[in-house]
CSV table of N, CA and C in Angstrom, one decimal:
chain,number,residue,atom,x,y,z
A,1,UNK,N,-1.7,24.1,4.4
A,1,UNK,CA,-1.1,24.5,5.7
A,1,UNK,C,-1.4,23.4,6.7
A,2,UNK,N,-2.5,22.7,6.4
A,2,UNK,CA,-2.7,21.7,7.7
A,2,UNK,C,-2.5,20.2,7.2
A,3,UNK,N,-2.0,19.9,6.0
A,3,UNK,CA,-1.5,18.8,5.4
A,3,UNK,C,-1.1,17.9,7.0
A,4,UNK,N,0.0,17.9,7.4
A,4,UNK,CA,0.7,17.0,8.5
A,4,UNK,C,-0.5,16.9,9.8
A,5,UNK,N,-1.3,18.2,9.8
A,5,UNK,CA,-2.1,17.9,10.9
A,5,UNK,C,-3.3,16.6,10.1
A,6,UNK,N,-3.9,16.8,9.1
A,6,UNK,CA,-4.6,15.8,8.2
A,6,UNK,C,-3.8,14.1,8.2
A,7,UNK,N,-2.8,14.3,8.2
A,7,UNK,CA,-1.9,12.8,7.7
A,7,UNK,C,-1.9,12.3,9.1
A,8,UNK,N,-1.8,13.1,10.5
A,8,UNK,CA,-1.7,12.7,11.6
A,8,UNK,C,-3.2,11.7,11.9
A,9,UNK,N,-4.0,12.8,11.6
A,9,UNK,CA,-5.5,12.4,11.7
A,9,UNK,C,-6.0,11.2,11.2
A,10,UNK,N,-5.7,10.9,9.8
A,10,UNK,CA,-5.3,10.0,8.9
A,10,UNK,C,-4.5,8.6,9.7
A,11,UNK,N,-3.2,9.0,10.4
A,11,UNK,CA,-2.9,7.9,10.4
A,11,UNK,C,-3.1,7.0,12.2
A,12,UNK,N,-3.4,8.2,13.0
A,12,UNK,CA,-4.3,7.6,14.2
A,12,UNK,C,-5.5,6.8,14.8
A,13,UNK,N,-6.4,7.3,12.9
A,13,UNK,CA,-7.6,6.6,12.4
A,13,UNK,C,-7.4,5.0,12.0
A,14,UNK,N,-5.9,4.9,11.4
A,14,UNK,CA,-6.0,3.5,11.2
A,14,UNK,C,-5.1,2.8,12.0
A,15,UNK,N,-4.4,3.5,13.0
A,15,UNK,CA,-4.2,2.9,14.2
A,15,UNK,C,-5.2,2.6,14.7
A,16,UNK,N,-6.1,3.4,14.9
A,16,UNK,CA,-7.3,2.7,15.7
A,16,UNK,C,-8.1,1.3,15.7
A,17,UNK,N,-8.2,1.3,13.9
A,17,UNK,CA,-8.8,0.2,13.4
A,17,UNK,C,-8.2,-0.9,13.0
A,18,UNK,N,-6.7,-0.9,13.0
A,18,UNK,CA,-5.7,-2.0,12.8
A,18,UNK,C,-6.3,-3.1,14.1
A,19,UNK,N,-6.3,-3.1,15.4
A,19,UNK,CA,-7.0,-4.4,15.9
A,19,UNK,C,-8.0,-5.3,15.1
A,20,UNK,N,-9.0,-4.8,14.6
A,20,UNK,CA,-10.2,-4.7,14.8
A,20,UNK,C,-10.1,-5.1,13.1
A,21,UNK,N,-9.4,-4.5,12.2
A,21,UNK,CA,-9.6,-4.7,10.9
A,21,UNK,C,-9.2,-6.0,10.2
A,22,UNK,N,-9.7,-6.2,9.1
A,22,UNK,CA,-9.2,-7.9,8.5
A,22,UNK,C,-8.5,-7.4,7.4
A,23,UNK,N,-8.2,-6.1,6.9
A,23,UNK,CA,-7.6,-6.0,5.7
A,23,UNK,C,-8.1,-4.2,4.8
A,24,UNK,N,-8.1,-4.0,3.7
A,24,UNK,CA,-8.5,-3.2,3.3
A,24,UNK,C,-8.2,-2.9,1.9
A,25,UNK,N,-8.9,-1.8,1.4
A,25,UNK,CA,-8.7,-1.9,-0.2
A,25,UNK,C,-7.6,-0.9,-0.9
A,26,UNK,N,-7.0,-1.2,-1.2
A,26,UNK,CA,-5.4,-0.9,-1.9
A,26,UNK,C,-5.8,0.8,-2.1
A,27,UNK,N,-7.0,1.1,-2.9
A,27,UNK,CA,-7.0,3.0,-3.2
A,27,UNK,C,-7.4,3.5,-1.7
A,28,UNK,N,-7.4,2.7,-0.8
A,28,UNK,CA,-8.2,3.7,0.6
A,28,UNK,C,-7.5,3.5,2.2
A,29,UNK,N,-6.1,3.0,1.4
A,29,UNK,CA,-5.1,3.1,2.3
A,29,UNK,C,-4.2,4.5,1.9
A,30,UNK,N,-3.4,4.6,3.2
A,30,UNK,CA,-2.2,5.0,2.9
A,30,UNK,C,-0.7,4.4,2.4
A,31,UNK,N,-0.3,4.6,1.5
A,31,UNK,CA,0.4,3.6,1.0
A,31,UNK,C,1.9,4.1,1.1
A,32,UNK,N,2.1,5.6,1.8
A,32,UNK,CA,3.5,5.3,1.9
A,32,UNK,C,3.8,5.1,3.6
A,33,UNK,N,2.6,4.8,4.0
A,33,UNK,CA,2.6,4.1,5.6
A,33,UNK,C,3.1,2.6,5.6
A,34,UNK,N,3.1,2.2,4.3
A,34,UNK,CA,3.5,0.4,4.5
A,34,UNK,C,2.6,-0.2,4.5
A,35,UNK,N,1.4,0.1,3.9
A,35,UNK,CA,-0.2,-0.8,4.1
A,35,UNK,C,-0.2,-1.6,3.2
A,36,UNK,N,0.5,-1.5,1.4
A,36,UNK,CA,-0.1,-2.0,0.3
A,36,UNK,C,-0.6,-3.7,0.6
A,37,UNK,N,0.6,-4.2,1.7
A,37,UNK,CA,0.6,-5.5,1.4
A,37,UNK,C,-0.9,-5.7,1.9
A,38,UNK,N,-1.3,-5.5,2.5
A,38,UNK,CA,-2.6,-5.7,3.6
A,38,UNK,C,-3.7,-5.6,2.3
A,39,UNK,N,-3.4,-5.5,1.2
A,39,UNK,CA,-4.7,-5.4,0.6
A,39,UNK,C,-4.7,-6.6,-0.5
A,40,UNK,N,-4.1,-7.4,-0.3
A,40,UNK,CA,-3.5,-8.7,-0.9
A,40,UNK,C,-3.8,-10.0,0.3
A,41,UNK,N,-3.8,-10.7,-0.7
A,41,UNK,CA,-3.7,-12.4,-0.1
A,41,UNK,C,-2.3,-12.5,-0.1
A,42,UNK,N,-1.2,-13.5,0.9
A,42,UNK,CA,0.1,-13.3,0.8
A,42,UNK,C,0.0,-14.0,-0.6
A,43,UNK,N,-0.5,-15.0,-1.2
A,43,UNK,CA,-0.6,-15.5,-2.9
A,43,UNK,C,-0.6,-14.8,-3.4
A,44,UNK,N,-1.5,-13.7,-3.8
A,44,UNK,CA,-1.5,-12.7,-4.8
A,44,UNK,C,-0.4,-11.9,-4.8
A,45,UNK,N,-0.2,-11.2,-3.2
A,45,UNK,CA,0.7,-10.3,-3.5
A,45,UNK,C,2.3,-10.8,-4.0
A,46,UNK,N,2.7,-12.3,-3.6
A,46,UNK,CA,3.7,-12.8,-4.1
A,46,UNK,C,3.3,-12.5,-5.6
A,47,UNK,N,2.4,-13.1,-6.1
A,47,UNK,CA,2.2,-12.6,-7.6
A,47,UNK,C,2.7,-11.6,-8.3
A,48,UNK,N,2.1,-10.9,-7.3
A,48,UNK,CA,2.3,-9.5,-7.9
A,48,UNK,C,3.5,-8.8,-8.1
A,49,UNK,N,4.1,-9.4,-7.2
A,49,UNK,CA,5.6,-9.2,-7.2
A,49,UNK,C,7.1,-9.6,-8.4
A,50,UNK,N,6.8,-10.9,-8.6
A,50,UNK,CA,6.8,-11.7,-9.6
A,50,UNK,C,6.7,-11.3,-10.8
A,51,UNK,N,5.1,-10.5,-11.3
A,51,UNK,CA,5.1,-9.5,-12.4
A,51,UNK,C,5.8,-8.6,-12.6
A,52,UNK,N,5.5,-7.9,-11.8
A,52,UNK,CA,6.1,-6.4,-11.6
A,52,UNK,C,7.8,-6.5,-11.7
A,53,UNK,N,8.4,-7.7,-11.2
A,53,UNK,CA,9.9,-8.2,-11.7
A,53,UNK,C,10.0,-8.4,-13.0
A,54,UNK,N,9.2,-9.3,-13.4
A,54,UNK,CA,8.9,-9.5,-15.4
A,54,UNK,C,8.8,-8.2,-15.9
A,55,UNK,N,7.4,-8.2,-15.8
A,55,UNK,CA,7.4,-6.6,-16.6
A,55,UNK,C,7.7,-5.6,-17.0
A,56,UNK,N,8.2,-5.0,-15.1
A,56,UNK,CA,8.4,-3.3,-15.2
A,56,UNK,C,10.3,-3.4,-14.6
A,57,UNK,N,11.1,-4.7,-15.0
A,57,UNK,CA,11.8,-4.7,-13.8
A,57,UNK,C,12.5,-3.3,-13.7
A,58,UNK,N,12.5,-2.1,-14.5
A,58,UNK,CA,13.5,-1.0,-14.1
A,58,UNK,C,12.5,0.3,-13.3
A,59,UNK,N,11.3,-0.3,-13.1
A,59,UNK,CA,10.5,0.4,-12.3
A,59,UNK,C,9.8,1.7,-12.8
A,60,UNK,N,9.7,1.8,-14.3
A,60,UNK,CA,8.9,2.7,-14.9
A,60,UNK,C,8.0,3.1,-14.6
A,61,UNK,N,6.9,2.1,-14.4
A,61,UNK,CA,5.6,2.9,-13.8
A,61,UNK,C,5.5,3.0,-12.2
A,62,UNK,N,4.9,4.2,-12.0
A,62,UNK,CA,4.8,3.9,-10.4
A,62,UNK,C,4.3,3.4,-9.6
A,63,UNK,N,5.1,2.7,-8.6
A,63,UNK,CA,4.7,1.7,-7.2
A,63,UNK,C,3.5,2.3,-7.1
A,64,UNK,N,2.7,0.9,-6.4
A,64,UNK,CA,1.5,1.4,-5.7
A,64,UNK,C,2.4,1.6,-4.2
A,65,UNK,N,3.5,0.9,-3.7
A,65,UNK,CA,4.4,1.3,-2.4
A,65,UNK,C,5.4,2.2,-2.1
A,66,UNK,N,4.7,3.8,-3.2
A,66,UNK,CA,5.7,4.9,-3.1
A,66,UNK,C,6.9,5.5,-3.7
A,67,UNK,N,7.3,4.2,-4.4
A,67,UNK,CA,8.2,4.3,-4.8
A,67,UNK,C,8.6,3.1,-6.6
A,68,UNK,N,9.3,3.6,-7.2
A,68,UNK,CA,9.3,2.9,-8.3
A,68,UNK,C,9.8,1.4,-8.2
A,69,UNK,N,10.7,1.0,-7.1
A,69,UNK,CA,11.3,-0.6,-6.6
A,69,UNK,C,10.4,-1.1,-6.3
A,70,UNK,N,11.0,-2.3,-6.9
A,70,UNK,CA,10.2,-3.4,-6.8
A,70,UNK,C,10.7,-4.3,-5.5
A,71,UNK,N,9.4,-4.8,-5.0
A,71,UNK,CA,9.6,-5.2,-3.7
A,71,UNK,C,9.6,-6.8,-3.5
């Protein structure tokens, strides 16, 4: 019942710390807020991108960005 009050809480928290932050770690984000990239070097995450085109391109396993497309 208090899910959306929790996600609110959640995501005012990292409003808060977005100035202040240099980054963060991919499991301790929220990730259908749009964070994943932030847990990446722009290199890596190009990488990763890259792969995830080779490998999964029909999107089998699931996004760490919510969704099965590749970004």
């Amino acid at each position: 019942a208090d899910d959306q009050k929790n996600f609110d809480w959640v995501a005012e928290g990292m409003d808060l710390i977005e100035p202040v932050g240099k980054g963060h770690f991919i499991s301790e984000t929220n990730l259908l807020a749009g964070r994943a990239q932030g847990s990446y070097s722009k290199d890596s995450w190009d990488r990763l991108q890259v792969l995830r085109a080779r490998h999964d391109p029909g999107g089998l396993f699931h996004s760490y960005l919510g969704s099965g497309d590749v970004v």
